[in-house]
DNA sequence: ATTGAAAAACATTCAGA
DNA sequence: TCTGAATGTTTTTCAAT
């Protein structure tokens, strides 16, 4: 999936824009919006899913509603052979870790992690990070307030 | 919305888990899964939306499909009066900026930004960031590879 | 790639418990 | 809160283009 045969036309982009903003929009509504038959829309949506353009439909849940009020970024330095991915595999397997990026520069990895509070963050660092022998050092940045947080992409009109 | 009258019971958490994993699941399927009538599920879902627990339904689109292959984090130092939110307002208004966090420590803000390439990143920094007079300095971290990226929360069973 | 028709499944409302 | 019945709508398939 997601090969070179993915030429997204104006209609595909329109569908993506609608579904990115409201994943629970009905095919019928999409069809009305873009002036196509519902069955045609369904075909296109299925193709977008199957090509890996649409990766998932998800409900964005308010972390505060689940009392998950701690958000932190951890910059991690690791001493491992280039191409070795043991560290990232371990980091990605931690459920509270939302993002793991391999970054350029001094710090090898940047990890985004969401927990209930500072105690549970420390708990994860103790129980998980300290068990990863390749980790040389960590630098934790605590988020005081999140002003904007969205995964939505800028989708061009054409 | 999202007051103190949000006591999420086991059923609510089950619904949230299902919808977080697949926002396009039908009410009927949720009803079957949790052993309730579809109309009852609908009521609960509407209440979760109205209380602000469910913030949005969104399709996660593969950035590569839109040729958006540059991801960067920018740490921004700003000299502004505490409580002044002009800088964050400006940052959040940039469409390519997916996240703006006010963080503890030396760097005041952490911004996540997704663009086509390094040229378009530089373009945004020139056209937007350099116009914000309160910004003292920026430190950009380029993502080489994203290993994990999800906004999904850990939802407890009860 | 798209349509339109047809059947099955679904969403939504509302009275009643 | 929840159910169950009722109605209108949607989804999905498929033959045809």
XYZ file of C-alpha atoms (C1' of nucleotides) in Angstrom:
350
model
C 0.000 0.000 0.000
C 0.900 3.624 -0.437
C 2.890 3.003 -3.578
C 3.417 5.315 -6.454
C -0.001 4.564 -7.984
C -1.692 6.974 -5.664
C -2.682 9.933 -7.701
C -5.222 11.743 -5.578
C -7.557 13.859 -7.681
C -9.718 16.769 -6.630
C -12.548 14.446 -5.593
C -10.276 12.312 -3.404
C -8.925 15.396 -1.686
C -12.463 16.649 -1.095
C -13.429 13.325 0.489
C -10.301 13.386 2.657
C -11.058 16.906 3.800
C -14.597 15.938 4.797
C -13.571 12.768 6.606
C -10.626 14.370 8.342
C -13.000 16.930 9.821
C -15.750 14.434 10.644
C -14.993 10.759 10.329
C -18.594 9.840 11.088
C -20.032 11.697 8.115
C -22.283 9.362 6.118
C -21.405 8.291 2.613
C -24.724 9.753 1.600
C -23.716 13.162 2.942
C -20.342 12.977 1.233
C -22.128 12.039 -1.981
C -24.444 15.029 -1.701
C -21.544 17.346 -0.893
C -19.433 16.359 -3.865
C -22.245 15.562 -6.303
C -21.753 11.829 -6.797
C -23.736 8.655 -6.226
C -23.266 7.111 -2.752
C -22.031 3.875 -4.285
C -19.328 5.752 -6.146
C -18.221 7.480 -2.973
C -18.064 4.150 -1.174
C -15.754 2.784 -3.863
C -13.400 5.708 -3.545
C -13.347 5.591 0.247
C -12.588 1.873 0.199
C -9.772 2.479 -2.233
C -8.337 5.246 -0.063
C -8.392 2.896 2.924
C -6.899 0.021 0.996
C -4.129 2.197 -0.444
C -3.189 3.325 3.059
C -4.090 6.963 2.460
C -6.687 6.782 5.215
C -4.895 4.983 8.026
C -7.573 4.982 10.696
C -10.799 6.521 11.894
C -10.507 7.656 15.453
C -12.457 9.497 18.107
C -10.404 12.210 19.773
C -11.022 11.840 23.480
C -10.439 14.622 25.972
C -7.517 13.524 28.145
C -8.891 15.540 31.051
C -12.053 13.416 30.995
C -9.848 10.439 31.818
C -7.833 12.456 34.326
C -4.735 12.196 32.167
C -3.376 15.617 32.924
C 0.333 15.064 32.480
C 1.920 15.488 29.074
C 5.670 15.344 28.613
C 8.309 15.148 25.912
C 11.407 13.116 26.631
C 14.586 13.570 24.598
C 16.557 10.353 24.745
C 20.182 9.707 23.911
C 21.064 6.114 23.120
C 24.298 4.389 22.226
C 23.349 1.776 19.726
C 24.598 0.623 16.382
C 23.082 2.605 13.505
C 20.146 0.691 12.135
C 19.553 -1.024 15.444
C 15.916 -0.515 16.320
C 15.653 -2.333 19.657
C 15.346 0.904 21.591
C 12.541 2.310 19.473
C 10.664 -0.998 19.555
C 10.767 -0.945 23.312
C 9.695 2.687 23.524
C 6.853 2.239 21.050
C 5.505 -0.712 23.020
C 4.760 1.476 26.038
C 1.008 2.251 25.820
C 1.323 5.719 27.353
C 3.884 6.675 24.709
C 1.975 8.372 21.914
C 4.896 9.268 19.703
C 8.433 8.080 19.075
C 10.522 10.050 16.622
C 14.072 9.454 15.532
C 15.501 12.943 15.321
C 18.565 14.613 13.904
C 21.103 16.107 16.244
C 22.388 15.291 19.675
C 19.315 13.636 21.095
C 18.510 10.454 19.238
C 14.851 10.082 20.062
C 11.981 12.330 20.977
C 9.130 10.676 22.834
C 5.707 12.102 23.633
C 4.081 10.546 26.643
C 0.756 11.098 28.409
C 0.030 9.991 31.958
C -2.185 10.822 34.912
C 0.349 12.849 36.840
C 4.026 13.296 37.581
C 4.033 10.226 39.814
C 2.815 7.968 37.023
C 5.328 9.539 34.651
C 8.140 8.776 37.046
C 6.732 5.279 37.440
C 6.968 4.632 33.720
C 10.475 6.040 33.565
C 11.511 3.757 36.408
C 9.742 0.654 35.166
C 10.431 0.990 31.471
C 13.075 3.503 30.447
C 15.578 2.487 33.107
C 15.341 -1.097 31.804
C 16.571 -0.080 28.354
C 20.316 -0.540 28.594
C 21.081 1.397 25.419
C 19.693 4.615 26.871
C 22.500 6.928 27.900
C 20.526 9.915 29.109
C 17.082 11.501 29.098
C 15.890 15.084 29.280
C 12.242 15.537 30.181
C 10.197 18.574 29.230
C 6.920 19.007 31.074
C 3.974 20.580 29.272
C 2.257 23.206 31.400
C -0.546 23.925 28.974
C -1.517 22.734 25.532
C -2.709 25.542 23.290
C -3.274 23.513 20.118
C -3.193 19.787 19.463
C -4.392 18.256 16.252
C -3.097 15.665 13.833
C -5.030 17.098 10.945
C -3.098 17.825 7.805
C -3.377 20.758 5.493
C -5.183 19.248 2.521
C -4.829 21.261 -0.685
C -7.903 22.068 -2.777
C -6.242 20.510 -5.779
C -18.894 20.977 29.100
C -16.400 18.719 30.800
C -17.449 19.698 34.280
C -17.347 17.632 37.389
C -20.534 15.752 36.530
C -18.684 13.406 34.243
C -18.564 10.098 35.930
C -17.658 7.647 33.198
C -18.826 4.155 34.020
C -17.633 0.858 32.600
C -20.035 1.116 29.675
C -18.886 4.615 28.738
C -15.263 3.513 28.806
C -16.119 0.538 26.626
C -17.813 2.803 24.084
C -14.844 5.176 24.132
C -12.449 2.301 23.559
C -14.442 1.096 20.560
C -14.822 4.535 19.009
C -11.224 5.509 19.624
C -10.154 2.451 17.652
C -12.768 2.852 14.922
C -14.769 6.043 14.795
C -16.910 4.700 11.953
C -18.237 1.747 13.911
C -22.045 1.637 13.735
C -24.202 2.188 16.792
C -25.640 -1.240 16.074
C -22.208 -2.850 16.307
C -21.421 -0.995 19.523
C -24.780 -2.144 20.879
C -24.032 -5.751 20.019
C -20.555 -5.524 21.511
C -21.667 -4.157 24.856
C -25.079 -5.846 25.021
C -27.388 -2.865 24.854
C -30.139 -1.554 22.611
C -28.886 0.723 19.782
C -31.074 3.573 21.004
C -29.472 3.395 24.415
C -26.013 3.501 22.880
C -26.975 6.519 20.814
C -28.052 8.351 23.949
C -24.752 7.650 25.649
C -22.688 8.644 22.635
C -24.582 11.915 22.296
C -24.020 12.628 25.951
C -20.290 11.908 25.631
C -20.112 14.327 22.704
C -22.135 16.958 24.472
C -20.060 16.699 27.642
C -16.888 17.224 25.618
C -15.463 13.791 26.388
C -15.466 12.966 22.693
C -13.994 16.058 21.059
C -13.968 15.022 17.427
C -14.142 12.151 14.984
C -11.279 12.268 12.558
C -9.722 10.261 9.771
C -5.978 9.825 10.200
C -4.470 10.538 6.819
C -1.040 9.334 5.793
C 1.146 12.425 5.450
C 3.251 10.687 2.811
C 0.160 10.353 0.606
C 0.039 14.145 0.519
C 3.815 14.403 0.108
C 4.146 16.022 3.510
C 7.422 14.428 4.426
C 8.902 17.020 6.741
C 8.123 16.918 10.431
C 9.859 19.216 12.873
C 9.672 20.384 16.458
C 10.566 23.979 17.197
C 11.454 25.119 20.700
C 10.661 28.810 20.991
C 11.815 31.324 23.551
C 9.653 34.413 23.867
C 9.873 37.518 26.035
C 6.344 38.356 26.910
C 4.442 39.238 30.008
C 3.204 36.190 31.866
C -0.397 35.524 30.879
C 0.107 37.179 27.521
C -1.125 34.780 24.896
C -0.481 36.733 21.706
C 2.428 34.518 20.712
C 0.524 31.267 21.130
C -2.491 32.646 19.288
C -0.281 33.511 16.358
C 1.479 30.148 16.391
C -1.773 28.195 16.653
C -3.212 30.052 13.684
C -0.583 28.614 11.332
C -2.309 25.681 9.570
C 0.851 23.584 9.299
C 1.359 23.836 13.058
C -0.252 20.765 14.583
C 0.666 21.371 18.186
C 1.561 24.297 20.422
C 2.547 23.545 23.983
C 3.535 25.925 26.722
C 6.348 24.092 28.457
C 8.281 24.392 31.685
C 11.922 25.321 31.581
C 14.054 27.504 29.411
C 12.141 27.189 26.162
C 8.710 28.704 26.494
C 6.919 26.924 23.693
C 7.196 23.665 21.839
C 5.667 23.594 18.386
C 5.074 20.591 16.151
C 4.922 21.453 12.489
C 4.414 19.379 9.339
C 5.323 20.567 5.858
C 6.277 19.243 2.457
C 10.016 19.667 2.800
C 12.736 21.755 4.362
C 12.125 24.559 1.903
C 8.489 24.931 2.930
C 9.517 24.743 6.602
C 11.964 27.581 6.099
C 9.267 29.449 4.216
C 6.900 29.282 7.156
C 9.622 30.317 9.587
C 10.404 33.298 7.390
C 6.823 34.313 6.699
C 5.318 33.661 10.106
C 7.749 33.145 12.962
C 10.016 36.016 12.031
C 6.982 38.302 12.152
C 6.311 37.547 15.805
C 8.252 40.246 17.623
C 8.070 38.542 21.010
C 10.104 35.556 19.792
C 13.660 35.756 21.074
C 15.064 32.545 19.645
C 14.118 29.233 18.069
C 15.746 25.819 18.058
C 14.500 23.440 15.378
C 14.687 19.670 15.651
C 14.172 17.731 12.442
C 12.472 14.342 12.557
C 14.345 11.765 10.486
C 11.863 8.965 10.993
C 8.641 8.517 12.929
C 8.431 5.155 14.669
C 5.082 5.640 16.416
C 2.497 8.377 16.159
C -0.938 8.099 17.691
C -3.143 10.334 19.777
C -4.988 7.439 21.309
C -5.238 7.377 25.057
C -4.886 4.459 27.383
C -8.481 3.827 28.409
C -8.858 1.808 31.602
C -11.236 -1.154 31.722
C -12.953 0.367 34.708
C -14.908 4.980 -12.660
C -19.505 5.754 -12.100
C -24.513 5.087 -11.862
C -29.104 3.439 -10.323
C -32.094 -0.015 -8.438
C -33.022 -3.216 -4.766
C -32.509 -5.549 -0.285
C -30.731 -5.554 4.000
C -29.028 -3.022 7.724
C -28.943 1.102 10.245
C -30.190 5.603 12.678
C -33.299 8.016 15.177
C -37.475 9.130 17.646
C -40.559 8.387 21.210
C -43.721 6.191 24.409
C -43.315 3.404 28.284
C -40.882 1.158 32.099
C -31.274 5.174 31.909
C -32.859 1.908 29.129
C -35.902 -0.778 25.842
C -38.646 -1.931 21.813
C -41.406 -0.679 17.971
C -41.844 2.312 14.070
C -40.235 5.064 10.300
C -37.150 7.102 7.372
C -32.418 6.820 5.816
C -28.259 4.656 4.731
C -25.186 0.994 3.292
C -23.937 -2.231 0.228
C -24.086 -5.115 -3.818
C -24.293 -5.691 -8.566
C -25.472 -5.319 -13.402
C -24.785 -2.000 -16.834
C -22.211 1.719 -18.929
